[in-house]
PDB file of C-alpha atoms and ligand atoms in Angstrom:
ATOM      1  CA  MET Z   1      16.651   7.496  -8.655  1.00  0.00           C
ATOM      2  CA  LEU Z   2      14.101  10.231  -8.124  1.00  0.00           C
ATOM      3  CA  ASN Z   3      15.002  13.502  -9.815  1.00  0.00           C
ATOM      4  CA  ALA Z   4      14.845  16.967  -8.245  1.00  0.00           C
ATOM      5  CA  GLN Z   5      11.393  17.672  -9.644  1.00  0.00           C
ATOM      6  CA  GLN Z   6       9.993  14.389  -8.287  1.00  0.00           C
ATOM      7  CA  LEU Z   7      11.519  15.041  -4.874  1.00  0.00           C
ATOM      8  CA  GLN Z   8       9.954  18.485  -4.869  1.00  0.00           C
ATOM      9  CA  GLN Z   9       6.540  17.137  -5.854  1.00  0.00           C
ATOM     10  CA  PHE Z  10       6.712  14.568  -3.070  1.00  0.00           C
ATOM     11  CA  GLU Z  11       7.750  17.197  -0.551  1.00  0.00           C
ATOM     12  CA  GLN Z  12       4.950  19.600  -1.534  1.00  0.00           C
ATOM     13  CA  GLU Z  13       2.094  17.389  -2.659  1.00  0.00           C
ATOM     14  CA  GLY Z  14       2.817  14.246  -0.620  1.00  0.00           C
ATOM     15  CA  TRP Z  15       2.551  11.709  -3.440  1.00  0.00           C
ATOM     16  CA  LEU Z  16       4.222  10.467  -6.634  1.00  0.00           C
ATOM     17  CA  TYR Z  17       2.879   8.223  -9.383  1.00  0.00           C
ATOM     18  CA  PHE Z  18       5.012   6.139 -11.742  1.00  0.00           C
ATOM     19  CA  PRO Z  19       2.901   4.783 -14.639  1.00  0.00           C
ATOM     20  CA  GLU Z  20       3.943   1.408 -16.064  1.00  0.00           C
ATOM     21  CA  ALA Z  21       6.728   0.823 -13.533  1.00  0.00           C
ATOM     22  CA  PHE Z  22       6.183  -2.933 -13.997  1.00  0.00           C
ATOM     23  CA  THR Z  23       5.445  -4.618 -17.324  1.00  0.00           C
ATOM     24  CA  ALA Z  24       2.294  -6.556 -18.168  1.00  0.00           C
ATOM     25  CA  GLU Z  25       4.318  -9.791 -18.006  1.00  0.00           C
ATOM     26  CA  GLU Z  26       5.623  -9.010 -14.515  1.00  0.00           C
ATOM     27  CA  VAL Z  27       2.201  -8.092 -13.202  1.00  0.00           C
ATOM     28  CA  ALA Z  28       0.314 -11.010 -14.778  1.00  0.00           C
ATOM     29  CA  VAL Z  29       2.142 -13.556 -12.660  1.00  0.00           C
ATOM     30  CA  LEU Z  30       1.452 -11.610  -9.447  1.00  0.00           C
ATOM     31  CA  ARG Z  31      -2.215 -11.180 -10.309  1.00  0.00           C
ATOM     32  CA  ASN Z  32      -2.555 -14.888 -10.828  1.00  0.00           C
ATOM     33  CA  GLU Z  33      -0.833 -15.704  -7.531  1.00  0.00           C
ATOM     34  CA  ALA Z  34      -3.065 -13.180  -5.719  1.00  0.00           C
ATOM     35  CA  GLU Z  35      -6.179 -15.055  -6.843  1.00  0.00           C
ATOM     36  CA  GLY Z  36      -4.673 -18.266  -5.401  1.00  0.00           C
ATOM     37  CA  ILE Z  37      -3.944 -16.526  -2.102  1.00  0.00           C
ATOM     38  CA  TYR Z  38      -7.499 -15.141  -1.793  1.00  0.00           C
ATOM     39  CA  ALA Z  39      -8.924 -18.612  -2.459  1.00  0.00           C
ATOM     40  CA  VAL Z  40      -7.316 -20.040   0.700  1.00  0.00           C
ATOM     41  CA  ASP Z  41      -8.830 -19.645   4.150  1.00  0.00           C
ATOM     42  CA  ARG Z  42      -6.060 -18.539   6.470  1.00  0.00           C
ATOM     43  CA  PRO Z  43      -5.925 -15.924   9.249  1.00  0.00           C
ATOM     44  CA  GLU Z  44      -3.900 -13.530   7.088  1.00  0.00           C
ATOM     45  CA  VAL Z  45      -6.735 -13.283   4.526  1.00  0.00           C
ATOM     46  CA  TRP Z  46      -9.448 -10.898   5.736  1.00  0.00           C
ATOM     47  CA  ARG Z  47     -12.831 -10.826   4.068  1.00  0.00           C
ATOM     48  CA  GLU Z  48     -15.558  -8.251   3.562  1.00  0.00           C
ATOM     49  CA  LYS Z  49     -18.765  -8.756   5.486  1.00  0.00           C
ATOM     50  CA  SER Z  50     -20.035 -10.343   2.225  1.00  0.00           C
ATOM     51  CA  GLY Z  51     -17.257 -12.949   2.360  1.00  0.00           C
ATOM     52  CA  ALA Z  52     -15.383 -11.497  -0.647  1.00  0.00           C
ATOM     53  CA  PRO Z  53     -11.642 -11.038  -0.043  1.00  0.00           C
ATOM     54  CA  ARG Z  54     -10.665  -7.607   1.306  1.00  0.00           C
ATOM     55  CA  THR Z  55      -7.000  -7.836   2.163  1.00  0.00           C
ATOM     56  CA  ALA Z  56      -4.312 -10.524   2.391  1.00  0.00           C
ATOM     57  CA  PHE Z  57      -1.479  -9.762   4.794  1.00  0.00           C
ATOM     58  CA  ALA Z  58       2.166 -10.848   4.729  1.00  0.00           C
ATOM     59  CA  ALA Z  59       2.119 -12.731   1.410  1.00  0.00           C
ATOM     60  CA  HIS Z  60       5.778 -11.742   0.925  1.00  0.00           C
ATOM     61  CA  LEU Z  61       6.606 -14.251   3.662  1.00  0.00           C
ATOM     62  CA  TYR Z  62       4.931 -17.281   2.124  1.00  0.00           C
ATOM     63  CA  ASN Z  63       4.696 -16.612  -1.620  1.00  0.00           C
ATOM     64  CA  GLU Z  64       7.831 -16.447  -3.764  1.00  0.00           C
ATOM     65  CA  ALA Z  65       6.559 -13.926  -6.334  1.00  0.00           C
ATOM     66  CA  PHE Z  66       5.273 -11.504  -3.682  1.00  0.00           C
ATOM     67  CA  GLY Z  67       8.548 -12.054  -1.788  1.00  0.00           C
ATOM     68  CA  ILE Z  68      10.443 -10.805  -4.850  1.00  0.00           C
ATOM     69  CA  LEU Z  69       8.107  -7.812  -5.164  1.00  0.00           C
ATOM     70  CA  GLY Z  70       8.803  -6.987  -1.503  1.00  0.00           C
ATOM     71  CA  ARG Z  71      12.527  -6.669  -2.290  1.00  0.00           C
ATOM     72  CA  HIS Z  72      12.180  -5.081  -5.694  1.00  0.00           C
ATOM     73  CA  PRO Z  73      14.642  -2.234  -6.324  1.00  0.00           C
ATOM     74  CA  ARG Z  74      12.027  -0.226  -8.263  1.00  0.00           C
ATOM     75  CA  LEU Z  75      10.105   0.033  -4.970  1.00  0.00           C
ATOM     76  CA  ILE Z  76      12.880  -0.027  -2.389  1.00  0.00           C
ATOM     77  CA  ARG Z  77      15.380   2.418  -3.912  1.00  0.00           C
ATOM     78  CA  PRO Z  78      13.140   5.531  -4.180  1.00  0.00           C
ATOM     79  CA  VAL Z  79      11.951   5.118  -0.598  1.00  0.00           C
ATOM     80  CA  GLU Z  80      15.529   4.585   0.647  1.00  0.00           C
ATOM     81  CA  GLN Z  81      16.439   7.750  -1.209  1.00  0.00           C
ATOM     82  CA  ILE Z  82      13.712   9.770   0.526  1.00  0.00           C
ATOM     83  CA  PHE Z  83      14.486   8.494   4.037  1.00  0.00           C
ATOM     84  CA  GLY Z  84      18.259   8.309   3.552  1.00  0.00           C
ATOM     85  CA  GLU Z  85      18.585   4.924   5.215  1.00  0.00           C
ATOM     86  CA  GLN Z  86      17.782   1.235   4.895  1.00  0.00           C
ATOM     87  CA  LEU Z  87      14.212  -0.034   5.228  1.00  0.00           C
ATOM     88  CA  TYR Z  88      12.377  -2.980   6.672  1.00  0.00           C
ATOM     89  CA  MET Z  89       8.865  -4.232   5.883  1.00  0.00           C
ATOM     90  CA  HIS Z  90       6.399  -2.885   8.426  1.00  0.00           C
ATOM     91  CA  GLN Z  91       3.293  -4.233   6.667  1.00  0.00           C
ATOM     92  CA  TYR Z  92       2.509  -5.974   3.391  1.00  0.00           C
ATOM     93  CA  LYS Z  93      -0.973  -6.314   2.006  1.00  0.00           C
ATOM     94  CA  ILE Z  94      -2.812  -7.220  -1.184  1.00  0.00           C
ATOM     95  CA  ASN Z  95      -6.072  -5.280  -1.186  1.00  0.00           C
ATOM     96  CA  ALA Z  96      -8.708  -6.843  -3.391  1.00  0.00           C
ATOM     97  CA  LYS Z  97     -11.466  -4.239  -3.820  1.00  0.00           C
ATOM     98  CA  ALA Z  98     -13.333  -7.070  -5.534  1.00  0.00           C
ATOM     99  CA  ALA Z  99     -15.753  -6.555  -8.426  1.00  0.00           C
ATOM    100  CA  PHE Z 100     -19.272  -5.651  -7.170  1.00  0.00           C
ATOM    101  CA  THR Z 101     -18.432  -6.208  -3.475  1.00  0.00           C
ATOM    102  CA  GLY Z 102     -15.201  -4.311  -2.699  1.00  0.00           C
ATOM    103  CA  ASP Z 103     -16.026  -2.061   0.254  1.00  0.00           C
ATOM    104  CA  VAL Z 104     -15.099   1.475   1.362  1.00  0.00           C
ATOM    105  CA  TRP Z 105     -11.835   2.584   3.070  1.00  0.00           C
ATOM    106  CA  GLN Z 106     -12.860   5.674   4.989  1.00  0.00           C
ATOM    107  CA  TRP Z 107     -10.739   8.831   5.048  1.00  0.00           C
ATOM    108  CA  HIS Z 108      -7.632   8.235   7.145  1.00  0.00           C
ATOM    109  CA  GLN Z 109      -3.900   8.767   7.541  1.00  0.00           C
ATOM    110  CA  ASP Z 110      -1.796   5.613   7.685  1.00  0.00           C
ATOM    111  CA  TYR Z 111       0.547   7.067  10.268  1.00  0.00           C
ATOM    112  CA  GLY Z 112      -2.486   7.489  12.564  1.00  0.00           C
ATOM    113  CA  THR Z 113      -2.632   3.700  12.853  1.00  0.00           C
ATOM    114  CA  TRP Z 114       1.128   3.127  12.898  1.00  0.00           C
ATOM    115  CA  LEU Z 115       1.444   5.606  15.790  1.00  0.00           C
ATOM    116  CA  ARG Z 116      -1.550   4.554  17.875  1.00  0.00           C
ATOM    117  CA  ASP Z 117      -1.518   0.795  17.297  1.00  0.00           C
ATOM    118  CA  ASP Z 118       2.161   0.053  16.686  1.00  0.00           C
ATOM    119  CA  GLY Z 119       4.095   2.761  18.563  1.00  0.00           C
ATOM    120  CA  MET Z 120       5.964   4.026  15.489  1.00  0.00           C
ATOM    121  CA  PRO Z 121       7.997   7.081  16.564  1.00  0.00           C
ATOM    122  CA  GLU Z 122       7.856   9.228  13.393  1.00  0.00           C
ATOM    123  CA  PRO Z 123       6.001   9.271  10.042  1.00  0.00           C
ATOM    124  CA  ARG Z 124       9.136   7.899   8.366  1.00  0.00           C
ATOM    125  CA  ALA Z 125       7.363   4.937   6.773  1.00  0.00           C
ATOM    126  CA  MET Z 126       5.920   4.986   3.273  1.00  0.00           C
ATOM    127  CA  ASN Z 127       3.105   3.195   1.554  1.00  0.00           C
ATOM    128  CA  ILE Z 128       4.082   2.240  -1.950  1.00  0.00           C
ATOM    129  CA  ALA Z 129       1.246   0.764  -4.008  1.00  0.00           C
ATOM    130  CA  VAL Z 130       1.574  -1.473  -7.048  1.00  0.00           C
ATOM    131  CA  PHE Z 131      -1.518  -1.728  -9.262  1.00  0.00           C
ATOM    132  CA  MET Z 132      -2.346  -5.357 -10.043  1.00  0.00           C
ATOM    133  CA  ASP Z 133      -5.374  -4.456 -12.191  1.00  0.00           C
ATOM    134  CA  GLU Z 134      -6.177  -1.346 -14.147  1.00  0.00           C
ATOM    135  CA  VAL Z 135      -7.229   1.322 -11.665  1.00  0.00           C
ATOM    136  CA  MET Z 136     -10.008   3.409 -13.176  1.00  0.00           C
ATOM    137  CA  PRO Z 137     -12.081   6.363 -11.984  1.00  0.00           C
ATOM    138  CA  ILE Z 138     -15.002   3.930 -11.596  1.00  0.00           C
ATOM    139  CA  ASN Z 139     -13.609   0.908  -9.713  1.00  0.00           C
ATOM    140  CA  GLY Z 140     -12.781   2.423  -6.322  1.00  0.00           C
ATOM    141  CA  PRO Z 141      -9.440   4.143  -6.958  1.00  0.00           C
ATOM    142  CA  LEU Z 142      -7.463   5.532  -4.093  1.00  0.00           C
ATOM    143  CA  MET Z 143      -8.389   9.190  -3.480  1.00  0.00           C
ATOM    144  CA  LEU Z 144      -5.708  11.438  -2.016  1.00  0.00           C
ATOM    145  CA  ILE Z 145      -5.940  14.929  -0.526  1.00  0.00           C
ATOM    146  CA  PRO Z 146      -2.778  16.636  -1.798  1.00  0.00           C
ATOM    147  CA  ARG Z 147      -0.689  18.546   0.757  1.00  0.00           C
ATOM    148  CA  SER Z 148      -2.704  17.189   3.703  1.00  0.00           C
ATOM    149  CA  GLN Z 149       0.491  15.556   5.040  1.00  0.00           C
ATOM    150  CA  HIS Z 150       1.638  19.009   6.186  1.00  0.00           C
ATOM    151  CA  GLN Z 151      -1.085  18.910   8.893  1.00  0.00           C
ATOM    152  CA  GLY Z 152       0.850  16.278  10.861  1.00  0.00           C
ATOM    153  CA  ASN Z 153      -1.055  13.697  12.833  1.00  0.00           C
ATOM    154  CA  LEU Z 154      -4.780  14.589  12.915  1.00  0.00           C
ATOM    155  CA  ALA Z 155      -7.370  13.619  15.510  1.00  0.00           C
ATOM    156  CA  ALA Z 156      -9.058  10.344  14.571  1.00  0.00           C
ATOM    157  CA  ALA Z 157     -11.785   7.997  15.789  1.00  0.00           C
ATOM    158  CA  HIS Z 158     -11.413   4.228  15.828  1.00  0.00           C
ATOM    159  CA  ASP Z 159     -14.008   2.772  13.465  1.00  0.00           C
ATOM    160  CA  THR Z 160     -14.334  -0.934  14.192  1.00  0.00           C
ATOM    161  CA  SER Z 161     -17.801  -1.466  12.738  1.00  0.00           C
ATOM    162  CA  THR Z 162     -18.266   0.018   9.250  1.00  0.00           C
ATOM    163  CA  THR Z 163     -16.143  -2.574   7.470  1.00  0.00           C
ATOM    164  CA  SER Z 164     -14.330  -5.745   8.496  1.00  0.00           C
ATOM    165  CA  TYR Z 165     -11.159  -3.684   8.925  1.00  0.00           C
ATOM    166  CA  PRO Z 166     -10.627  -1.422  11.972  1.00  0.00           C
ATOM    167  CA  LEU Z 167      -9.348   2.005  10.962  1.00  0.00           C
ATOM    168  CA  TRP Z 168      -8.549   5.327  12.667  1.00  0.00           C
ATOM    169  CA  THR Z 169     -10.739   7.617  10.555  1.00  0.00           C
ATOM    170  CA  ILE Z 170     -10.911  11.398  10.163  1.00  0.00           C
ATOM    171  CA  ASN Z 171     -14.143  13.289  10.629  1.00  0.00           C
ATOM    172  CA  ASP Z 172     -16.126  14.905   7.811  1.00  0.00           C
ATOM    173  CA  ASP Z 173     -15.538  18.513   8.891  1.00  0.00           C
ATOM    174  CA  VAL Z 174     -11.773  18.084   8.853  1.00  0.00           C
ATOM    175  CA  VAL Z 175     -11.905  16.291   5.485  1.00  0.00           C
ATOM    176  CA  THR Z 176     -14.093  19.089   4.068  1.00  0.00           C
ATOM    177  CA  LYS Z 177     -11.602  21.748   5.131  1.00  0.00           C
ATOM    178  CA  LEU Z 178      -8.618  19.826   3.790  1.00  0.00           C
ATOM    179  CA  VAL Z 179     -10.369  19.259   0.456  1.00  0.00           C
ATOM    180  CA  GLN Z 180     -11.245  22.946   0.197  1.00  0.00           C
ATOM    181  CA  GLU Z 181      -7.524  23.642   0.465  1.00  0.00           C
ATOM    182  CA  GLY Z 182      -5.981  20.776  -1.494  1.00  0.00           C
ATOM    183  CA  GLY Z 183      -8.720  19.198  -3.635  1.00  0.00           C
ATOM    184  CA  ILE Z 184      -8.784  15.456  -4.328  1.00  0.00           C
ATOM    185  CA  VAL Z 185      -6.676  13.507  -6.810  1.00  0.00           C
ATOM    186  CA  SER Z 186      -7.072   9.867  -7.777  1.00  0.00           C
ATOM    187  CA  PRO Z 187      -4.170   8.602  -9.857  1.00  0.00           C
ATOM    188  CA  THR Z 188      -5.423   5.974 -12.284  1.00  0.00           C
ATOM    189  CA  GLY Z 189      -3.735   3.794 -14.870  1.00  0.00           C
ATOM    190  CA  LYS Z 190      -2.817   0.380 -16.149  1.00  0.00           C
ATOM    191  CA  ALA Z 191      -1.727  -2.560 -14.037  1.00  0.00           C
ATOM    192  CA  GLY Z 192       1.961  -2.085 -13.240  1.00  0.00           C
ATOM    193  CA  GLY Z 193       1.598   1.540 -12.138  1.00  0.00           C
ATOM    194  CA  VAL Z 194       3.165   2.477  -8.785  1.00  0.00           C
ATOM    195  CA  LEU Z 195       1.902   5.128  -6.388  1.00  0.00           C
ATOM    196  CA  MET Z 196       3.735   6.233  -3.284  1.00  0.00           C
ATOM    197  CA  PHE Z 197       2.390   8.595  -0.675  1.00  0.00           C
ATOM    198  CA  HIS Z 198       3.387  10.160   2.621  1.00  0.00           C
ATOM    199  CA  GLY Z 199       2.307   8.443   5.848  1.00  0.00           C
ATOM    200  CA  ASN Z 200       0.327  11.526   6.877  1.00  0.00           C
ATOM    201  CA  LEU Z 201      -1.420  12.062   3.532  1.00  0.00           C
ATOM    202  CA  VAL Z 202      -5.204  11.786   4.050  1.00  0.00           C
ATOM    203  CA  HIS Z 203      -6.721   9.194   1.696  1.00  0.00           C
ATOM    204  CA  GLY Z 204      -9.618   6.776   1.241  1.00  0.00           C
ATOM    205  CA  SER Z 205     -11.498   4.879  -1.440  1.00  0.00           C
ATOM    206  CA  ALA Z 206     -15.134   4.279  -2.379  1.00  0.00           C
ATOM    207  CA  PRO Z 207     -16.790   0.868  -2.800  1.00  0.00           C
ATOM    208  CA  ASN Z 208     -16.421  -0.935  -6.112  1.00  0.00           C
ATOM    209  CA  ILE Z 209     -19.785  -1.753  -7.677  1.00  0.00           C
ATOM    210  CA  THR Z 210     -18.349  -2.378 -11.162  1.00  0.00           C
ATOM    211  CA  PRO Z 211     -17.463  -5.747 -12.744  1.00  0.00           C
ATOM    212  CA  TYR Z 212     -13.792  -4.645 -12.722  1.00  0.00           C
ATOM    213  CA  PRO Z 213     -11.656  -5.847  -9.797  1.00  0.00           C
ATOM    214  CA  ARG Z 214      -9.088  -3.386  -8.421  1.00  0.00           C
ATOM    215  CA  LYS Z 215      -6.300  -5.292  -6.716  1.00  0.00           C
ATOM    216  CA  ILE Z 216      -3.442  -3.221  -5.291  1.00  0.00           C
ATOM    217  CA  VAL Z 217      -0.393  -4.451  -3.363  1.00  0.00           C
ATOM    218  CA  TYR Z 218       0.836  -2.121  -0.620  1.00  0.00           C
ATOM    219  CA  LEU Z 219       4.321  -2.337   0.789  1.00  0.00           C
ATOM    220  CA  THR Z 220       4.708  -0.297   3.955  1.00  0.00           C
ATOM    221  CA  LEU Z 221       8.419   0.394   4.155  1.00  0.00           C
ATOM    222  CA  ASN Z 222       9.734   1.784   7.419  1.00  0.00           C
ATOM    223  CA  ALA Z 223      13.140   3.372   8.026  1.00  0.00           C
ATOM    224  CA  VAL Z 224      15.043   0.876  10.190  1.00  0.00           C
ATOM    225  CA  SER Z 225      15.845   3.469  12.903  1.00  0.00           C
ATOM    226  CA  ASN Z 226      12.103   4.246  13.109  1.00  0.00           C
ATOM    227  CA  HIS Z 227      11.140   0.659  13.992  1.00  0.00           C
ATOM    228  CA  ILE Z 228       7.966   0.242  16.009  1.00  0.00           C
ATOM    229  CA  ARG Z 229       8.242   0.410  19.791  1.00  0.00           C
ATOM    230  CA  LYS Z 230       4.855  -0.823  21.096  1.00  0.00           C
ATOM    231  CA  PRO Z 231       3.312  -3.500  18.882  1.00  0.00           C
ATOM    232  CA  THR Z 232      -0.278  -4.422  19.728  1.00  0.00           C
ATOM    233  CA  ARG Z 233      -1.292  -6.094  16.477  1.00  0.00           C
ATOM    234  CA  ALA Z 234      -0.525  -9.590  15.196  1.00  0.00           C
ATOM    235  CA  GLU Z 235       3.036 -10.038  13.941  1.00  0.00           C
ATOM    236  CA  TRP Z 236       1.769 -10.664  10.421  1.00  0.00           C
ATOM    237  CA  ILE Z 237      -0.072  -7.301  10.425  1.00  0.00           C
ATOM    238  CA  ALA Z 238       2.694  -5.121  11.934  1.00  0.00           C
ATOM    239  CA  HIS Z 239       6.016  -6.911  11.625  1.00  0.00           C
ATOM    240  CA  THR Z 240       8.647  -6.946  14.349  1.00  0.00           C
ATOM    241  CA  ASP Z 241      11.468  -8.304  12.214  1.00  0.00           C
ATOM    242  CA  PHE Z 242      13.458  -5.123  11.607  1.00  0.00           C
ATOM    243  CA  THR Z 243      16.089  -6.713   9.346  1.00  0.00           C
ATOM    244  CA  PRO Z 244      17.036  -4.294   6.535  1.00  0.00           C
ATOM    245  CA  ILE Z 245      15.733  -5.284   3.106  1.00  0.00           C
ATOM    246  CA  VAL Z 246      18.417  -6.242   0.581  1.00  0.00           C
ATOM    247  CA  PRO Z 247      17.014  -5.412  -2.866  1.00  0.00           C
ATOM    248  CA  CYS Z 248      16.941  -8.188  -5.479  1.00  0.00           C
ATOM    249  CA  ASP Z 249      18.007  -7.815  -9.112  1.00  0.00           C
ATOM    250  CA  ASP Z 250      15.799  -5.644 -11.279  1.00  0.00           C
ATOM    251  CA  GLY Z 251      15.052  -8.643 -13.518  1.00  0.00           C
ATOM    252  CA  ALA Z 252      14.119 -11.042 -10.700  1.00  0.00           C
ATOM    253  CA  LEU Z 253      10.359 -10.780 -11.167  1.00  0.00           C
ATOM    254  CA  LEU Z 254      10.580 -11.275 -14.903  1.00  0.00           C
ATOM    255  CA  ASP Z 255      12.829 -14.329 -14.380  1.00  0.00           C
ATOM    256  CA  TYR Z 256      10.271 -15.735 -11.971  1.00  0.00           C
ATOM    257  CA  ALA Z 257       7.423 -15.042 -14.436  1.00  0.00           C
ATOM    258  CA  ARG Z 258       9.272 -16.874 -17.215  1.00  0.00           C
ATOM    259  CA  ARG Z 259      10.127 -19.888 -15.016  1.00  0.00           C
ATOM    260  CA  TYR Z 260       6.506 -20.008 -13.908  1.00  0.00           C
ATOM    261  CA  LYS Z 261       5.260 -19.940 -17.494  1.00  0.00           C
ATOM    262  CA  GLN Z 262       7.664 -22.705 -18.534  1.00  0.00           C
ATOM    263  CA  ALA Z 263       6.571 -24.875 -15.613  1.00  0.00           C
ATOM    264  CA  ALA Z 264       2.934 -24.432 -16.708  1.00  0.00           C
ATOM    265  CA  GLU Z 265       3.624 -25.500 -20.289  1.00  0.00           C
TER     266      GLU Z 265
HETATM  267  C1  SIN T   1      -5.509   1.796   2.527  1.00  0.00           C
HETATM  268  O1  SIN T   1      -5.672   2.978   2.599  1.00  0.00           O
HETATM  269  O2  SIN T   1      -4.766   1.237   3.355  1.00  0.00           O
HETATM  270  C2  SIN T   1      -6.162   0.987   1.472  1.00  0.00           C
HETATM  271  C3  SIN T   1      -7.074   1.718   0.612  1.00  0.00           C
HETATM  272  C4  SIN T   1      -7.459   0.989  -0.624  1.00  0.00           C
HETATM  273  O3  SIN T   1      -6.848  -0.047  -0.954  1.00  0.00           O
HETATM  274  O4  SIN T   1      -8.352   1.447  -1.307  1.00  0.00           O
HETATM  275 MN1   MN T   2      -4.250   3.724   4.108  1.00  0.00          MN
END
C-alpha cells in the first residue's frame, strides 16, 4: 500500500520510484526471457532503423514469466489504490534501448497517444516501469518533467519519421517552459527498480551510445471504467480485452524463476 507521503508526492510531482521492488533473482529470469523474445522476428517486435530491437509488445500474452509480471501485486495494487478500481492491461511493452544503438524517445505525454489514437476518455491509465537492467545517468534513462501532468493534455505533433515508432511529441518551446518551472529528474538505479508516472507527465529519453543495455518493461494499466472507445491501433498495441486483472501471489515470479533454474540444470 502507498502511504500518505507517497500519495502526496504522486499527486504533486506526478511520479514515484520504488528502488529494488524486485530482487536480482526475479529480474534475472525476465531479462533472459527478454533476450529470447528480441531474437525472434514477429510483428510484435519492433526494431530501430539499425535493426536493433526497440520494443516488444504484448509479451504478457505469450510468455509465462512476463504474464506473471503483468499480474504482479507489487505493480497492480498501488495503481488500483490510486484509481480506486480494478485495472486491465491497455499496453505492455519491453523497451530495449540497446547498447550503442538504442534510439531517442522524444518529449511526449503518454495520454496524448491514448487519447488521440485509442479514444481513451480520461488520463486514468498509468505507466509502471520495471527496470530489467541497471538504469544509469549515461545509458538513456527516462527523463521526467515533474509537475507537468498538471498542464492536462498538451498540443502535440505526430512524428512518424524520426524513429521507427510513431509518437505524438511536444514542441521545444513548451518543453523549455515546463522545464523552467519543474526541472528534469531521471530516476536511476539497479535492475528491479519500479517507476510509475502519471499519464500526462511529460517525459522522453536520449539515445544510448554506451555498452550498457537499458531494458525496461512498461505495463500500461487502465481503470476498467476508462476502457478505450475508439481503437485504431493493432490489438496487440492497444488491447481491447477489458477483463479486470486478478493479481497473482507475491511469490509467483520467484517460484517461476526457481522452476526455470531447475529445468536448466
Ligand atoms: C516511453 O516513453 O514510452 C518509452 C521511453 C523509454 O523507454 O525510454
Ligand atoms: Mn511514454
